[in-house]
Coordinates of C-alpha atoms in Angstrom, one line a residue:
M21 CA 26.9 -1.9 0.0
K22 CA 25.5 -2.0 4.2
A23 CA 21.1 -2.3 4.0
V24 CA 18.6 -3.0 5.9
T25 CA 17.0 -6.9 5.4
F26 CA 14.6 -9.0 6.4
S27 CA 13.7 -12.6 5.2
T28 CA 10.3 -13.4 6.8
S29 CA 7.7 -10.7 7.5
G30 CA 7.4 -9.5 11.0
S31 CA 8.0 -7.6 13.6
A32 CA 10.6 -5.1 13.9
E33 CA 13.1 -8.5 14.8
V34 CA 12.9 -9.6 11.6
L35 CA 14.4 -6.7 10.4
N36 CA 19.0 -7.1 9.3
I37 CA 21.9 -5.1 8.5
Q38 CA 23.8 -7.0 5.6
D39 CA 25.3 -6.4 2.8
V40 CA 23.5 -6.8 -0.6
P41 CA 25.3 -5.7 -4.5
T42 CA 24.9 -1.8 -4.9
P43 CA 22.7 -1.5 -7.9
S44 CA 23.7 -0.5 -11.0
I45 CA 21.8 2.5 -13.0
A46 CA 19.8 2.9 -16.2
E47 CA 20.7 5.3 -18.6
T48 CA 18.7 8.2 -17.6
E49 CA 19.5 7.1 -13.6
V50 CA 21.6 8.6 -11.0
L51 CA 23.1 6.3 -8.1
I52 CA 22.7 8.5 -4.7
N53 CA 25.4 7.4 -1.9
V54 CA 22.4 8.0 1.0
A55 CA 23.2 9.9 3.9
A56 CA 19.7 9.4 5.5
T57 CA 16.0 8.0 5.0
A58 CA 12.9 8.7 6.8
L59 CA 10.3 6.4 7.8
N60 CA 6.4 5.7 6.6
R61 CA 3.8 3.5 7.2
A62 CA 4.2 2.1 4.4
D63 CA 7.4 0.4 5.3
T64 CA 6.1 -1.6 8.5
M65 CA 3.2 -2.2 6.4
Q66 CA 6.0 -4.0 3.9
R67 CA 7.6 -5.6 6.5
K68 CA 4.9 -7.3 7.8
G69 CA 4.0 -8.7 4.1
M70 CA 0.9 -6.0 3.9
Y71 CA 3.1 -3.6 0.9
P72 CA 4.6 -5.8 -1.6
P73 CA 7.0 -3.1 -3.3
P74 CA 5.5 -2.5 -7.3
P75 CA 7.2 -4.5 -9.9
G76 CA 10.5 -3.8 -10.6
A77 CA 11.4 -1.8 -7.8
S78 CA 13.7 -2.6 -4.9
D79 CA 12.8 -5.1 -2.6
I80 CA 14.4 -2.6 0.1
L81 CA 12.2 -0.6 2.1
G82 CA 12.8 3.2 2.3
L83 CA 10.2 5.5 -0.2
E84 CA 12.6 8.5 0.4
A85 CA 16.5 9.9 0.8
A86 CA 19.2 12.7 1.0
G87 CA 22.1 12.0 -0.6
R88 CA 25.3 12.8 -3.3
V89 CA 25.0 11.6 -6.2
V90 CA 27.7 9.4 -7.6
A91 CA 27.3 8.7 -10.8
C92 CA 25.0 8.6 -13.3
G93 CA 23.6 7.5 -16.5
A94 CA 24.9 8.5 -20.1
K95 CA 21.2 10.1 -20.3
V96 CA 21.1 12.2 -17.2
T97 CA 21.0 16.3 -18.0
Q98 CA 20.0 17.7 -14.8
L99 CA 22.3 16.5 -12.2
T100 CA 26.0 16.2 -11.8
E101 CA 28.4 13.7 -9.7
G102 CA 28.6 15.1 -5.9
D103 CA 25.5 17.1 -5.7
E104 CA 23.6 17.4 -3.1
V105 CA 19.7 15.9 -3.8
M106 CA 16.8 14.5 -1.9
A107 CA 14.7 11.7 -3.7
L108 CA 11.3 9.8 -4.1
L109 CA 11.6 6.5 -4.3
P110 CA 9.7 3.3 -4.8
G111 CA 12.0 1.7 -2.8
G112 CA 15.7 0.8 -1.4
G113 CA 16.6 3.5 0.3
Y114 CA 17.5 1.9 3.8
A115 CA 20.6 1.2 2.1
E116 CA 24.5 3.2 1.2
F117 CA 23.2 3.7 -2.5
V118 CA 19.9 3.7 -4.2
A119 CA 19.6 3.9 -7.9
I120 CA 16.7 6.3 -9.4
D121 CA 15.4 8.0 -12.3
E122 CA 16.8 11.9 -12.5
G123 CA 13.4 12.9 -12.6
L124 CA 12.3 12.1 -9.4
V125 CA 15.6 13.9 -7.5
M126 CA 15.2 16.9 -6.3
P127 CA 18.2 20.1 -5.5
I128 CA 17.9 20.0 -1.1
P129 CA 17.2 23.8 -1.3
R130 CA 19.6 26.4 1.0
G131 CA 19.2 26.5 4.3
I132 CA 17.7 22.8 4.9
K133 CA 20.5 20.1 6.2
L134 CA 21.4 17.4 4.2
K135 CA 19.9 15.3 6.4
E136 CA 17.1 17.3 7.5
A137 CA 16.2 17.2 3.4
A138 CA 15.3 13.2 3.9
A139 CA 11.9 14.2 5.9
I140 CA 10.9 16.2 2.4
P141 CA 9.7 13.9 -0.7
E142 CA 7.7 11.4 0.1
V143 CA 5.1 13.3 2.6
F144 CA 4.9 16.7 0.9
L145 CA 5.1 15.0 -2.2
T146 CA 2.3 13.0 -0.8
A147 CA 0.2 16.0 0.5
F148 CA 0.8 18.4 -2.4
Q149 CA -0.8 15.5 -4.7
A150 CA -3.9 15.4 -2.3
L151 CA -4.7 18.8 -1.6
Y152 CA -3.6 20.6 -5.2
W153 CA -3.8 17.8 -7.7
L154 CA -6.3 16.1 -6.5
G155 CA -7.8 18.4 -3.9
N156 CA -8.4 21.3 -6.1
I157 CA -7.3 23.6 -3.1
Q158 CA -8.3 27.4 -3.6
P159 CA -7.4 29.9 -1.0
G160 CA -10.2 30.5 1.8
N161 CA -10.8 26.4 1.6
K162 CA -12.2 24.7 5.0
V163 CA -9.8 21.6 5.0
L164 CA -10.1 19.0 7.7
I165 CA -6.9 17.3 7.6
H166 CA -6.8 13.6 9.6
A167 CA -4.0 12.2 11.5
G168 CA -2.6 16.2 11.8
G169 CA 0.4 15.1 13.5
S170 CA 1.6 12.4 11.4
G171 CA 4.3 12.8 9.3
V172 CA 2.0 13.7 5.8
G173 CA -0.3 15.3 8.3
T174 CA 2.6 17.9 9.3
A175 CA 3.0 18.5 5.7
A176 CA -0.5 19.1 4.6
I177 CA -1.1 21.7 7.4
Q178 CA 1.7 23.9 6.3
L179 CA 0.7 23.4 2.7
A180 CA -3.2 24.2 3.2
K181 CA -2.4 27.5 5.3
L182 CA -0.2 28.3 2.2
M183 CA -2.8 28.2 0.8
Q184 CA -4.4 30.6 3.1
A185 CA -7.0 27.3 4.6
E186 CA -8.9 27.1 7.3
I187 CA -7.5 24.3 8.4
F188 CA -9.2 21.3 11.1
A189 CA -6.9 18.7 12.1
T190 CA -7.3 15.6 14.3
A191 CA -4.9 14.3 16.7
S192 CA -4.0 13.0 19.8
A193 CA -4.2 15.4 22.8
P194 CA -0.2 15.7 23.6
K195 CA 0.4 16.0 19.4
L196 CA -2.3 18.6 18.9
P197 CA -0.1 22.1 20.2
S198 CA 2.6 21.3 17.1
C199 CA 0.1 20.6 15.1
Q200 CA -1.5 24.6 16.2
A201 CA 2.0 25.4 15.7
L202 CA 2.1 24.8 12.1
G203 CA -0.9 26.8 11.4
A204 CA -3.9 24.6 12.4
Q205 CA -6.6 26.3 13.8
H206 CA -9.2 24.0 15.0
L207 CA -8.1 21.3 17.2
I208 CA -10.0 18.0 18.1
D209 CA -8.8 14.8 19.8
Y210 CA -9.8 12.4 18.2
K211 CA -10.1 9.6 20.8
T212 CA -12.8 12.4 23.3
Q213 CA -13.8 14.4 20.8
S214 CA -16.5 14.2 17.9
F215 CA -14.5 15.5 14.9
E216 CA -18.1 15.5 12.9
E217 CA -19.8 17.3 15.5
L218 CA -17.0 20.1 15.9
V219 CA -16.4 20.6 12.3
L220 CA -20.0 21.2 11.4
G221 CA -20.5 23.5 14.6
H222 CA -17.8 25.4 13.3
T223 CA -19.0 25.5 9.9
R224 CA -22.5 26.1 10.5
G225 CA -23.4 23.3 9.4
K226 CA -22.3 23.5 6.1
G227 CA -18.9 21.0 6.3
V228 CA -16.0 21.9 5.1
D229 CA -14.3 21.4 1.5
I230 CA -11.8 18.9 1.1
I231 CA -10.7 16.3 3.5
L232 CA -7.3 14.1 4.0
D233 CA -8.5 10.7 5.4
F234 CA -5.7 7.8 6.3
I235 CA -8.4 6.3 9.0
A236 CA -10.9 4.6 6.2
A237 CA -13.8 2.7 6.9
P238 CA -14.6 3.9 10.8
Y239 CA -14.5 7.6 9.3
F240 CA -16.5 7.2 6.1
H241 CA -19.9 8.1 7.3
P242 CA -19.2 11.5 9.7
N243 CA -16.8 12.3 7.0
I244 CA -19.6 12.5 4.3
S245 CA -21.4 14.1 6.9
S246 CA -18.8 16.6 7.5
L247 CA -18.2 17.6 4.1
A248 CA -19.7 21.4 2.1
V249 CA -21.9 21.0 -1.5
D250 CA -18.8 19.8 -3.7
G251 CA -16.5 18.5 -1.3
R252 CA -13.6 16.2 -1.7
L253 CA -13.0 13.4 -0.3
I254 CA -9.0 12.6 -0.4
L255 CA -8.8 8.7 1.3
L256 CA -4.6 8.4 1.5
A257 CA -4.6 4.9 3.6
L258 CA -7.1 1.8 5.3
M259 CA -5.6 2.4 9.0
G260 CA -8.9 1.4 10.6
G261 CA -10.3 -1.0 8.7
V262 CA -11.7 -1.5 4.4
K263 CA -15.4 -2.2 4.8
V264 CA -18.6 0.0 5.8
E265 CA -21.3 -1.4 7.2
S266 CA -24.1 1.0 5.0
F267 CA -23.5 2.9 2.6
N268 CA -26.0 5.6 1.9
L269 CA -25.6 7.1 -1.5
I270 CA -27.7 9.9 -1.1
P271 CA -25.4 12.4 0.6
I272 CA -22.7 11.9 -2.0
L273 CA -24.9 12.9 -4.6
R274 CA -26.9 15.9 -3.4
K275 CA -24.1 17.2 -2.4
R276 CA -22.1 16.2 -5.2
I277 CA -19.0 14.7 -3.4
Q278 CA -16.1 13.7 -5.1
L279 CA -14.4 10.3 -3.4
V280 CA -11.2 9.9 -4.8
G281 CA -8.8 7.6 -3.4
T282 CA -5.2 7.7 -4.2
T283 CA -1.7 6.0 -3.9
L284 CA 1.2 7.3 -4.8
R285 CA 4.3 4.4 -4.8
A286 CA 2.7 2.6 -7.6
R287 CA 2.2 5.2 -10.1
S288 CA 3.8 6.1 -13.6
L289 CA 7.1 7.3 -13.5
N290 CA 6.2 9.7 -15.7
Y291 CA 3.3 10.5 -13.4
K292 CA 5.7 11.0 -10.8
R293 CA 8.2 12.7 -12.8
E294 CA 5.6 15.1 -13.1
L295 CA 4.4 15.5 -9.5
V296 CA 8.0 16.4 -9.0
A297 CA 8.5 18.8 -11.6
D298 CA 5.6 20.5 -10.2
F299 CA 6.0 20.8 -6.8
S300 CA 9.6 21.5 -7.1
Q301 CA 8.1 24.5 -9.0
Q302 CA 5.8 26.0 -7.3
L303 CA 6.8 25.2 -3.5
L304 CA 10.9 24.0 -2.9
P305 CA 11.4 28.3 -2.8
Y306 CA 8.9 28.3 0.3
F307 CA 11.7 26.1 1.7
E308 CA 14.4 28.7 1.3
A309 CA 11.4 31.4 2.6
G310 CA 11.6 29.3 5.6
K311 CA 7.5 29.2 5.4
L312 CA 7.5 25.3 4.9
K313 CA 10.0 22.7 6.9
P314 CA 10.3 19.0 7.2
I315 CA 8.9 18.3 11.2
I316 CA 11.8 16.0 12.9
D317 CA 10.3 13.3 15.8
S318 CA 13.6 12.1 16.2
T319 CA 16.4 11.1 14.3
Y320 CA 18.1 6.7 15.1
P321 CA 21.0 5.6 13.2
I322 CA 20.0 2.5 10.4
E323 CA 21.9 0.7 13.4
K324 CA 18.9 1.1 15.5
V325 CA 16.2 0.5 12.8
R326 CA 14.7 -2.1 15.2
E327 CA 14.0 0.4 17.9
A328 CA 12.9 3.2 15.3
H329 CA 10.1 1.1 13.2
T330 CA 8.9 0.2 17.6
Y331 CA 8.7 3.8 18.1
M332 CA 6.6 4.5 15.1
E333 CA 4.5 1.7 15.4
E334 CA 3.9 3.0 18.9
N335 CA 2.4 5.9 17.5
R336 CA 4.5 8.2 19.8
N337 CA 6.1 10.4 16.7
I338 CA 5.6 13.8 15.6
G339 CA 5.8 14.3 12.9
K340 CA 9.2 12.5 10.7
I341 CA 12.0 9.5 11.9
I342 CA 14.9 10.1 10.0
L343 CA 17.6 7.1 10.3
T344 CA 21.0 7.7 9.1
L345 CA 23.6 6.4 7.2
T346 CA 26.7 8.2 7.4

């Protein structure tokens, strides 16, 4: 099969398309003929040698895919050949075929095109895990979503809106109108404004209930300051740095703050099965109703994967970047 490979870490120029063996399937797995996959920051980090795949996962890039089932393992019970599906992957999406456990596969909601569906699994499941499972979001909560124009950010804004939350979003100025259109009421240009000052000003000093953060070290202190009593800080990435110079525990204790770090890719298969099942039951109907939607910035054929990676690393996209294989 055709797949994107790289033999050495580096810039987007190390990516090449080559013929590699088609994966075999285990008893509980299906083989999907991939119509489209999508870029994630993890892909660019893995390409640079900074984010290796978990043990047993494909070393081919790609954490999500949409396509058609072409083969089923002996113990697969919920899927049949010909089904159009989307899937959460630990790797392997940048290829014509991918093998994946049936528990990580979801039906494509009515009204969503096959290639659009590739923009759903990774970012919506990440946002769902962060807000619902870890953040315990409740109607009326105040939520601060950093990187609101990113794939996870655009998904998280929609999920928070669904819960009738009051939403603060940070992004660069050109991306803020998109955040507003998705449901963010308070828009913060992180390049020119202090989110800490604006959050505390709008909340009369009380702060927000939940923060989703991808930046880490540079935002740590203003995040803690911006949280309300019993607030939850959900750390999803370390894009800005990993070391905090000083660490005062008093506000964490005084405000009973919960600091939660999480990743999704390396979670156990059973954890991801349960997450996919819960997400499918609770939220897939909202895609069919038009209340949730994948946000797609641009689409590239797989042959232009280098250009797609460069575009993402320039931080120009709002929402997802799609790679098509058919």
